Tab-separated table of C-alpha atoms in Angstrom:
chain	number	residue	atom	x	y	z
A	1	MET	CA	-264.831	-46.215	30.008
A	2	ASP	CA	-263.518	-48.816	26.930
A	3	ALA	CA	-265.845	-47.273	24.771
A	4	LEU	CA	-265.227	-43.612	26.001
A	5	ARG	CA	-261.439	-44.083	25.389
A	6	ALA	CA	-261.601	-45.330	22.182
A	7	ALA	CA	-263.835	-41.945	20.945
A	8	GLY	CA	-261.213	-39.995	22.898
A	9	ARG	CA	-263.541	-39.091	26.087
A	10	ALA	CA	-262.434	-40.940	28.459
A	11	PRO	CA	-262.209	-38.855	31.942
A	12	SER	CA	-258.877	-39.752	32.856
A	13	PRO	CA	-256.022	-41.764	31.734
A	14	PHE	CA	-257.197	-43.968	34.802
A	15	ALA	CA	-260.529	-44.418	33.668
A	16	GLY	CA	-261.735	-48.221	34.419
A	17	ILE	CA	-259.466	-49.205	36.600
A	18	PRO	CA	-260.932	-51.085	39.789
A	19	ILE	CA	-260.231	-50.124	43.385
A	20	SER	CA	-262.330	-51.040	46.416
A	21	ILE	CA	-263.545	-48.699	49.342
A	22	LYS	CA	-263.185	-49.249	53.231
A	23	ASP	CA	-266.605	-49.617	55.080
A	24	LEU	CA	-265.912	-46.315	56.457
A	25	TYR	CA	-266.336	-44.131	53.812
A	26	ASP	CA	-269.842	-42.717	52.625
A	27	GLU	CA	-271.607	-43.937	49.503
A	28	ALA	CA	-275.120	-42.681	48.533
A	29	GLY	CA	-277.912	-44.862	48.809
A	30	VAL	CA	-275.499	-47.240	51.051
A	31	THR	CA	-275.457	-47.812	54.762
A	32	THR	CA	-271.987	-46.847	55.978
A	33	ARG	CA	-271.688	-49.804	58.654
A	34	SER	CA	-267.876	-49.351	59.562
A	35	GLY	CA	-267.757	-53.011	60.085
A	36	SER	CA	-270.096	-52.753	62.940
A	37	VAL	CA	-273.484	-54.894	63.563
A	38	ALA	CA	-274.524	-51.643	65.863
A	39	ARG	CA	-275.104	-49.651	62.552
A	40	ASN	CA	-277.850	-52.031	61.034
A	41	GLY	CA	-280.713	-50.321	60.345
A	42	ALA	CA	-279.244	-46.826	59.862
A	43	PRO	CA	-280.015	-44.446	57.181
A	44	ALA	CA	-278.590	-44.896	53.904
A	45	ALA	CA	-275.781	-42.122	52.810
A	46	LYS	CA	-277.306	-38.948	51.236
A	47	ALA	CA	-273.872	-38.700	49.083
A	48	THR	CA	-270.731	-40.258	48.687
A	49	ALA	CA	-267.596	-38.839	50.084
A	50	PRO	CA	-265.822	-36.214	48.261
A	51	SER	CA	-262.120	-38.098	48.192
A	52	VAL	CA	-264.494	-41.030	46.789
A	53	GLN	CA	-266.689	-39.058	43.887
A	54	ARG	CA	-263.243	-37.445	42.868
A	55	LEU	CA	-262.269	-41.036	42.291
A	56	ILE	CA	-265.371	-41.984	40.445
A	57	ARG	CA	-265.579	-38.632	38.196
A	58	ALA	CA	-262.028	-39.856	37.204
A	59	GLY	CA	-263.410	-42.865	35.855
A	60	PHE	CA	-262.049	-44.987	38.870
A	61	VAL	CA	-264.721	-48.164	39.118
A	62	ILE	CA	-265.548	-49.249	42.824
A	63	LEU	CA	-265.702	-52.957	43.007
A	64	GLY	CA	-267.033	-52.716	46.634
A	65	ARG	CA	-266.374	-52.169	50.052
A	66	THR	CA	-263.819	-53.936	52.353
A	67	ASN	CA	-263.778	-55.287	56.213
A	68	MET	CA	-262.213	-53.109	58.675
A	69	VAL	CA	-261.992	-53.137	62.452
A	70	GLU	CA	-265.341	-52.377	64.071
A	71	PHE	CA	-265.507	-48.598	64.066
A	72	ALA	CA	-261.507	-48.447	63.024
A	73	PHE	CA	-260.731	-48.653	66.774
A	74	SER	CA	-257.720	-50.950	66.568
A	75	GLY	CA	-254.519	-51.759	64.843
A	76	LEU	CA	-255.274	-55.461	64.566
A	77	GLY	CA	-257.535	-56.556	61.807
A	78	VAL	CA	-259.699	-58.777	64.096
A	79	ASN	CA	-263.381	-58.641	63.293
A	80	PRO	CA	-265.783	-60.657	65.392
A	81	HIS	CA	-269.000	-59.952	63.234
A	82	TYR	CA	-268.090	-60.324	59.553
A	83	GLY	CA	-264.918	-62.347	60.122
A	84	THR	CA	-261.079	-61.484	59.896
A	85	PRO	CA	-259.349	-61.298	56.425
A	86	ARG	CA	-255.923	-63.272	57.148
A	87	SER	CA	-252.683	-61.946	55.736
A	88	PRO	CA	-251.477	-63.340	52.811
A	89	TRP	CA	-248.250	-64.757	53.847
A	90	ASP	CA	-248.802	-68.063	55.661
A	91	ARG	CA	-252.430	-67.856	55.126
A	92	ALA	CA	-253.219	-71.367	56.632
A	93	ALA	CA	-251.616	-70.603	59.903
A	94	GLY	CA	-254.182	-67.547	59.806
A	95	ARG	CA	-251.907	-64.657	60.549
A	96	LEU	CA	-253.363	-60.960	61.570
A	97	PRO	CA	-254.102	-58.719	58.241
A	98	GLY	CA	-253.328	-55.463	60.115
A	99	GLY	CA	-255.871	-52.493	60.857
A	100	SER	CA	-258.032	-51.176	61.028
A	101	SER	CA	-257.851	-51.045	56.995
A	102	SER	CA	-257.800	-54.551	57.255
A	103	GLY	CA	-259.494	-55.802	53.827
A	104	ALA	CA	-258.056	-53.119	52.301
A	105	GLY	CA	-254.745	-54.508	52.895
A	106	VAL	CA	-255.751	-57.817	51.693
A	107	ALA	CA	-257.688	-56.975	48.936
A	108	VAL	CA	-254.431	-55.120	47.582
A	109	ALA	CA	-252.504	-57.998	48.036
A	110	ASP	CA	-254.823	-60.628	46.405
A	111	GLY	CA	-255.360	-58.340	43.248
A	112	MET	CA	-258.601	-57.440	44.033
A	113	GLY	CA	-258.383	-53.889	42.433
A	114	PHE	CA	-255.115	-51.887	42.124
A	115	ALA	CA	-255.953	-49.816	44.924
A	116	GLY	CA	-257.667	-49.798	48.090
A	117	LEU	CA	-259.137	-46.396	50.068
A	118	GLY	CA	-258.274	-47.031	53.508
A	119	THR	CA	-258.322	-44.427	56.595
A	120	ASP	CA	-255.371	-44.029	59.122
A	121	THR	CA	-255.518	-42.542	62.739
A	122	GLY	CA	-253.117	-44.257	64.304
A	123	GLY	CA	-251.298	-46.371	61.429
A	124	SER	CA	-254.735	-48.042	59.945
A	125	CYS	CA	-253.329	-47.446	56.513
A	126	ARG	CA	-249.870	-48.441	57.179
A	127	ILE	CA	-250.072	-51.398	59.485
A	128	PRO	CA	-251.904	-53.647	56.964
A	129	ALA	CA	-249.802	-52.781	54.371
A	130	ALA	CA	-247.101	-53.911	56.078
A	131	LEU	CA	-248.389	-57.208	57.467
A	132	CYS	CA	-249.976	-57.897	53.922
A	133	GLY	CA	-246.343	-56.712	52.137
A	134	VAL	CA	-247.867	-53.649	49.840
A	135	VAL	CA	-247.516	-50.048	50.335
A	136	GLY	CA	-249.595	-48.038	52.600
A	137	TRP	CA	-249.834	-43.786	52.297
A	138	LYS	CA	-250.919	-41.318	55.362
A	139	PRO	CA	-251.242	-38.060	53.695
A	140	THR	CA	-250.843	-34.874	55.831
A	141	ALA	CA	-254.204	-34.909	57.377
A	142	ARG	CA	-256.004	-31.459	55.874
A	143	ARG	CA	-254.430	-32.213	52.339
A	144	VAL	CA	-257.538	-34.876	51.966
A	145	THR	CA	-260.855	-33.599	53.315
A	146	ILE	CA	-262.523	-36.314	55.925
A	147	GLU	CA	-265.908	-35.457	54.972
A	148	GLY	CA	-268.362	-38.276	54.157
A	149	ILE	CA	-265.911	-40.489	56.180
A	150	LEU	CA	-267.406	-41.953	59.557
A	151	PRO	CA	-264.815	-40.394	62.394
A	152	LEU	CA	-262.751	-41.842	64.925
A	153	ALA	CA	-260.655	-39.154	65.930
A	154	PRO	CA	-260.798	-36.305	63.887
A	155	SER	CA	-257.727	-34.487	65.442
A	156	LEU	CA	-255.737	-37.787	63.782
A	157	ASP	CA	-258.066	-39.230	61.095
A	158	SER	CA	-256.458	-39.290	57.833
A	159	ALA	CA	-257.542	-40.411	54.270
A	160	GLY	CA	-255.089	-42.653	52.283
A	161	PRO	CA	-254.567	-45.851	49.815
A	162	LEU	CA	-252.601	-48.765	50.094
A	163	ALA	CA	-251.784	-50.000	46.660
A	164	ARG	CA	-248.760	-52.038	45.096
A	165	SER	CA	-246.069	-49.313	44.131
A	166	VAL	CA	-245.534	-45.899	45.553
A	167	ALA	CA	-246.701	-44.692	42.470
A	168	ASP	CA	-250.298	-45.968	42.316
A	169	CYS	CA	-250.363	-44.540	45.843
A	170	ALA	CA	-249.405	-41.044	44.712
A	171	ILE	CA	-252.208	-40.846	41.675
A	172	VAL	CA	-254.640	-42.119	43.788
A	173	ASP	CA	-253.919	-39.919	46.844
A	174	GLY	CA	-253.577	-36.784	44.222
A	175	TYR	CA	-257.349	-37.774	43.033
A	176	MET	CA	-258.871	-38.285	46.474
A	177	ALA	CA	-256.721	-34.066	47.278
A	178	GLY	CA	-258.732	-33.034	44.520
A	179	GLU	CA	-255.302	-32.871	42.222
A	180	GLU	CA	-256.591	-31.922	38.361
A	181	TYR	CA	-253.878	-34.192	36.735
A	182	PRO	CA	-251.852	-36.778	39.336
A	183	ALA	CA	-248.640	-38.241	38.123
A	184	PRO	CA	-246.105	-40.454	39.842
A	185	PRO	CA	-243.396	-38.682	41.603
A	186	ALA	CA	-240.721	-37.177	39.340
A	187	PRO	CA	-237.382	-39.498	39.215
A	188	LEU	CA	-235.388	-39.079	42.430
A	189	SER	CA	-231.786	-40.377	42.667
A	190	LEU	CA	-231.242	-41.483	45.976
A	191	LYS	CA	-227.531	-40.732	46.252
A	192	GLY	CA	-226.864	-38.116	48.756
A	193	LEU	CA	-230.414	-38.034	50.318
A	194	ARG	CA	-230.207	-38.065	53.782
A	195	LEU	CA	-232.801	-40.592	56.107
A	196	GLY	CA	-232.386	-39.914	59.596
A	197	LEU	CA	-232.774	-43.027	62.261
A	198	PRO	CA	-234.059	-41.792	65.623
A	199	ARG	CA	-231.077	-42.792	67.832
A	200	ALA	CA	-231.919	-45.189	71.258
A	201	SER	CA	-235.798	-45.118	71.022
A	202	TYR	CA	-238.447	-47.351	71.098
A	203	LEU	CA	-239.192	-46.697	67.018
A	204	THR	CA	-236.346	-49.483	66.876
A	205	ASP	CA	-236.404	-51.532	70.406
A	206	GLY	CA	-238.244	-54.786	70.284
A	207	MET	CA	-237.752	-55.701	67.280
A	208	ASP	CA	-238.465	-59.516	66.609
A	209	ALA	CA	-235.412	-61.574	65.037
A	210	THR	CA	-237.084	-61.480	61.457
A	211	VAL	CA	-237.733	-57.614	61.589
A	212	GLY	CA	-234.206	-56.834	62.819
A	213	ALA	CA	-232.561	-58.782	60.233
A	214	VAL	CA	-234.531	-57.404	57.229
A	215	PHE	CA	-234.588	-53.946	58.646
A	216	GLY	CA	-230.489	-53.813	59.269
A	217	ARG	CA	-229.809	-55.533	55.613
A	218	THR	CA	-232.316	-52.491	54.170
A	219	LEU	CA	-230.480	-49.930	56.020
A	220	THR	CA	-227.426	-51.252	54.217
A	221	ARG	CA	-228.494	-51.778	50.798
A	222	LEU	CA	-229.947	-48.145	51.080
A	223	SER	CA	-226.331	-47.051	52.193
A	224	ALA	CA	-224.795	-49.000	49.302
A	225	ALA	CA	-227.321	-47.078	46.949
A	226	GLY	CA	-226.126	-43.642	48.106
A	227	ALA	CA	-228.530	-42.986	50.812
A	228	HIS	CA	-226.807	-41.191	54.025
A	229	VAL	CA	-228.670	-43.022	57.008
A	230	VAL	CA	-227.632	-40.738	59.958
A	231	GLU	CA	-228.688	-41.555	63.261
A	232	PHE	CA	-230.130	-38.264	65.407
A	233	ASP	CA	-231.409	-37.492	68.774
A	234	LEU	CA	-235.520	-37.658	69.423
A	235	PRO	CA	-236.038	-37.173	72.880
A	236	GLU	CA	-239.602	-35.909	72.417
A	237	LEU	CA	-240.733	-39.320	71.537
A	238	ALA	CA	-240.873	-40.218	74.980
A	239	GLU	CA	-242.902	-37.315	75.989
A	240	ILE	CA	-245.950	-38.540	73.155
A	241	PRO	CA	-247.129	-41.447	75.707
A	242	VAL	CA	-247.129	-39.091	78.238
A	243	ALA	CA	-249.443	-37.048	76.719
A	244	ASN	CA	-251.914	-39.442	75.969
A	245	ALA	CA	-251.528	-41.185	79.434
A	246	THR	CA	-255.403	-40.233	80.386
A	247	GLY	CA	-256.804	-41.640	76.794
A	248	GLY	CA	-255.911	-39.838	73.999
A	249	PHE	CA	-257.636	-38.046	71.059
A	250	ALA	CA	-258.749	-41.662	70.122
A	251	ALA	CA	-260.511	-42.461	73.283
A	252	SER	CA	-262.096	-39.014	73.627
A	253	GLU	CA	-263.211	-38.014	70.216
A	254	ALA	CA	-264.740	-41.461	69.717
A	255	TRP	CA	-266.718	-41.349	73.034
A	256	ALA	CA	-267.744	-38.339	72.099
A	257	TRP	CA	-269.266	-39.588	69.104
A	258	HIS	CA	-270.541	-42.831	70.204
A	259	HIS	CA	-271.904	-42.416	73.590
A	260	ARG	CA	-275.244	-41.932	72.090
A	261	LEU	CA	-275.308	-45.260	70.500
A	262	ILE	CA	-273.449	-47.351	72.964
A	263	ALA	CA	-276.583	-46.130	75.010
A	264	GLU	CA	-278.491	-47.660	72.805
A	265	LYS	CA	-276.722	-50.727	71.056
A	266	GLY	CA	-273.756	-50.813	73.357
A	267	GLU	CA	-274.508	-54.337	73.675
A	268	ALA	CA	-273.934	-55.045	69.790
A	269	TYR	CA	-270.400	-53.513	69.844
A	270	ASP	CA	-267.322	-55.724	70.348
A	271	PRO	CA	-266.554	-55.853	74.032
A	272	ARG	CA	-262.966	-55.044	73.159
A	273	ILE	CA	-264.036	-52.080	70.845
A	274	LEU	CA	-266.301	-50.748	73.577
A	275	LYS	CA	-263.756	-50.587	76.187
A	276	ARG	CA	-261.376	-48.386	74.428
A	277	ILE	CA	-264.143	-46.543	73.515
A	278	LYS	CA	-265.371	-45.708	77.002
A	279	ARG	CA	-262.114	-44.978	78.357
A	280	GLY	CA	-262.765	-41.591	76.909
A	281	GLU	CA	-265.741	-41.400	79.432
A	282	LEU	CA	-263.221	-40.839	82.141
A	283	MET	CA	-261.395	-37.887	80.231
A	284	SER	CA	-261.813	-34.563	81.787
A	285	ALA	CA	-262.468	-30.997	79.755
A	286	ALA	CA	-258.688	-30.249	81.567
A	287	ASP	CA	-257.363	-33.719	80.468
A	288	TYR	CA	-258.240	-32.921	76.901
A	289	VAL	CA	-257.019	-29.190	77.022
A	290	GLU	CA	-253.654	-30.478	78.206
A	291	LEU	CA	-253.380	-33.014	75.800
A	292	VAL	CA	-254.097	-30.347	73.025
A	293	ASP	CA	-251.376	-28.233	74.457
A	294	ALA	CA	-249.008	-31.221	74.727
A	295	ARG	CA	-249.197	-32.168	71.156
A	296	ALA	CA	-248.621	-28.733	70.103
A	297	ARG	CA	-245.608	-28.034	72.112
A	298	ILE	CA	-244.218	-31.598	70.874
A	299	ILE	CA	-245.102	-30.866	67.286
A	300	VAL	CA	-243.037	-27.442	67.310
A	301	ALA	CA	-240.128	-29.310	69.111
A	302	VAL	CA	-239.946	-31.967	67.268
A	303	ALA	CA	-239.830	-29.884	64.017
A	304	PRO	CA	-236.199	-28.643	63.811
A	305	ARG	CA	-234.678	-32.028	64.729
A	306	THR	CA	-236.053	-33.814	61.663
A	307	ALA	CA	-235.851	-30.845	59.497
A	308	PRO	CA	-232.329	-31.633	57.510
A	309	PHE	CA	-233.498	-35.136	56.490
A	310	ASP	CA	-235.193	-35.951	53.425
A	311	ALA	CA	-237.478	-38.788	55.702
A	312	VAL	CA	-237.259	-40.017	58.976
A	313	ILE	CA	-237.100	-44.109	58.582
A	314	CYS	CA	-237.824	-46.902	61.005
A	315	PRO	CA	-239.757	-50.135	61.367
A	316	THR	CA	-243.102	-49.883	60.137
A	317	CYS	CA	-244.154	-52.341	62.981
A	318	PRO	CA	-241.341	-54.112	64.847
A	319	VAL	CA	-243.027	-57.810	64.201
A	320	VAL	CA	-244.243	-59.870	61.605
A	321	PRO	CA	-247.798	-60.481	61.460
A	322	PRO	CA	-248.806	-62.582	64.493
A	323	ARG	CA	-251.198	-65.356	64.555
A	324	ILE	CA	-255.128	-64.328	64.514
A	325	ALA	CA	-255.231	-67.167	67.682
A	326	GLU	CA	-252.629	-65.189	69.993
A	327	VAL	CA	-255.318	-62.283	70.549
A	328	GLU	CA	-258.103	-64.655	71.434
A	329	ASP	CA	-256.875	-63.009	75.013
A	330	GLU	CA	-257.863	-59.712	76.106
A	331	LYS	CA	-254.721	-58.985	77.423
A	332	ASP	CA	-252.475	-60.381	74.536
A	333	TYR	CA	-254.979	-58.435	72.266
A	334	ASN	CA	-254.290	-55.173	73.967
A	335	ARG	CA	-250.118	-55.759	74.184
A	336	ILE	CA	-249.883	-57.111	70.738
A	337	ASN	CA	-252.347	-54.001	69.324
A	338	MET	CA	-250.066	-51.390	70.855
A	339	THR	CA	-247.031	-53.125	69.497
A	340	LEU	CA	-248.362	-53.026	66.337
A	341	LEU	CA	-249.463	-49.236	66.796
A	342	ARG	CA	-245.968	-48.217	68.746
A	343	ASN	CA	-244.343	-46.887	65.693
A	344	THR	CA	-246.734	-45.630	62.830
A	345	SER	CA	-248.988	-43.376	65.611
A	346	VAL	CA	-246.403	-41.054	65.794
A	347	GLY	CA	-246.831	-39.800	62.694
A	348	ASN	CA	-250.652	-38.887	63.433
A	349	PHE	CA	-249.700	-37.259	66.428
A	350	LEU	CA	-246.945	-35.124	64.951
A	351	ASP	CA	-249.502	-34.381	62.084
A	352	ARG	CA	-247.097	-35.790	59.471
A	353	CYS	CA	-247.220	-37.337	56.176
A	354	SER	CA	-245.972	-41.318	56.103
A	355	ILE	CA	-245.572	-43.971	54.095
A	356	SER	CA	-245.124	-48.146	54.394
A	357	ILE	CA	-243.227	-49.923	51.889
A	358	PRO	CA	-242.321	-53.436	51.471
A	359	CYS	CA	-238.829	-54.365	52.480
A	360	HIS	CA	-238.588	-57.801	52.638
A	361	ALA	CA	-237.461	-60.208	49.990
A	362	GLU	CA	-239.900	-62.528	47.950
A	363	GLY	CA	-240.591	-65.365	49.983
A	364	GLU	CA	-239.559	-63.982	53.460
A	365	ALA	CA	-242.564	-63.170	55.967
A	366	PRO	CA	-243.701	-59.366	55.051
A	367	VAL	CA	-241.893	-56.400	56.660
A	368	GLY	CA	-242.493	-52.662	56.003
A	369	LEU	CA	-240.239	-49.807	55.823
A	370	MET	CA	-241.902	-46.812	57.059
A	371	LEU	CA	-240.395	-43.140	55.687
A	372	THR	CA	-241.986	-40.299	57.498
A	373	GLY	CA	-241.677	-36.604	55.972
A	374	GLU	CA	-242.438	-33.072	56.916
A	375	HIS	CA	-246.094	-31.394	57.687
A	376	MET	CA	-247.440	-30.838	53.931
A	377	GLY	CA	-244.279	-32.203	52.578
A	378	ASP	CA	-246.594	-35.219	50.956
A	379	ALA	CA	-245.031	-34.675	47.280
A	380	ARG	CA	-241.539	-34.681	48.577
A	381	LEU	CA	-242.085	-37.696	50.745
A	382	PHE	CA	-243.748	-40.162	47.473
A	383	ALA	CA	-240.532	-38.488	45.383
A	384	VAL	CA	-237.813	-40.179	48.343
A	385	ALA	CA	-239.963	-43.029	48.801
A	386	GLN	CA	-239.895	-44.206	45.149
A	387	ALA	CA	-236.498	-43.773	44.842
A	388	VAL	CA	-236.281	-46.069	48.040
A	389	GLU	CA	-238.602	-48.277	46.510
A	390	ALA	CA	-236.195	-48.597	43.292
A	391	ALA	CA	-233.192	-49.432	44.953
A	392	LEU	CA	-234.890	-52.061	47.104
A	393	ALA	CA	-236.130	-53.317	43.943
A	394	ALA	CA	-232.488	-53.399	42.203
């Protein structure tokens, strides 16, 4: 790539930049294991996922594949087959990296590449970003093709990058989406921007002391920089858990993909992941149709409530990275998993773009600030996020 650049023939300004890809993306000639030993012996992929191929054409160099939660079905980052990567914060104590794009978050935080490709079905780019202290991006789902990516729940699956800045995420996302000349967001002033904070909602309930203090300090800094932080009602948030009560899209759609492999190799699965997938077996066709209808109704109801704002804000995760040892018991595993997924999964259900950016001070435990935009409002959200990032760095 250096030789091509010297000859004026580099395929893009970013040729030669190293990145990693999650073990969920197809690469021609490589078996997509998805963090599972149940996929050992599966045929190698015949083609590279289009989103990855677009980056390769632009000259990005794929360093390797990153670890992940088995079949992407958890927000913790635990993998009993290949080991659990540790959050860079308090590594000696062994903290959760967040999932399911666990290896991507750790690789970016440790400087192993400028970006890591992840996927996000309920927060799997944004949770590891928050727990590892980097930026994680979830696009509006249909902007980036999920062809060539082993699915979890196609109704919710999104493909996006983790990186160390908003601008880096925007460039990688642009190539993944098929843009010809991606560029960082145009400079935008934070002054006058309206940031919506849902009032009396579970998005801000139950924060631990560290997250609560950092989030409060962040709101103060954004207001001082000229942003208008406006509380507003979003009662439809309470309807989402009700709609998902029978299992949701993740369980039902995962079961549809996995049931044959489970019949053949179910004993090779992490038992905790297997149990979550098999929940989909209990969902009826009526349950699924009612879920689809409820989602459509909630999306329509929420749209006018968030339209007046440049972004909706809340903590990405309500707690700092828990210790890996805390999730050894299955009940604790499930409880902490749902805690980490609680806020991020809303953006997937509502089919919005969303980003997590670090808002803690150097040396503090990592805390992510999540900004969520409108459906297909990706370019605007990148610009808002970059303005927020600049204000927090000032």
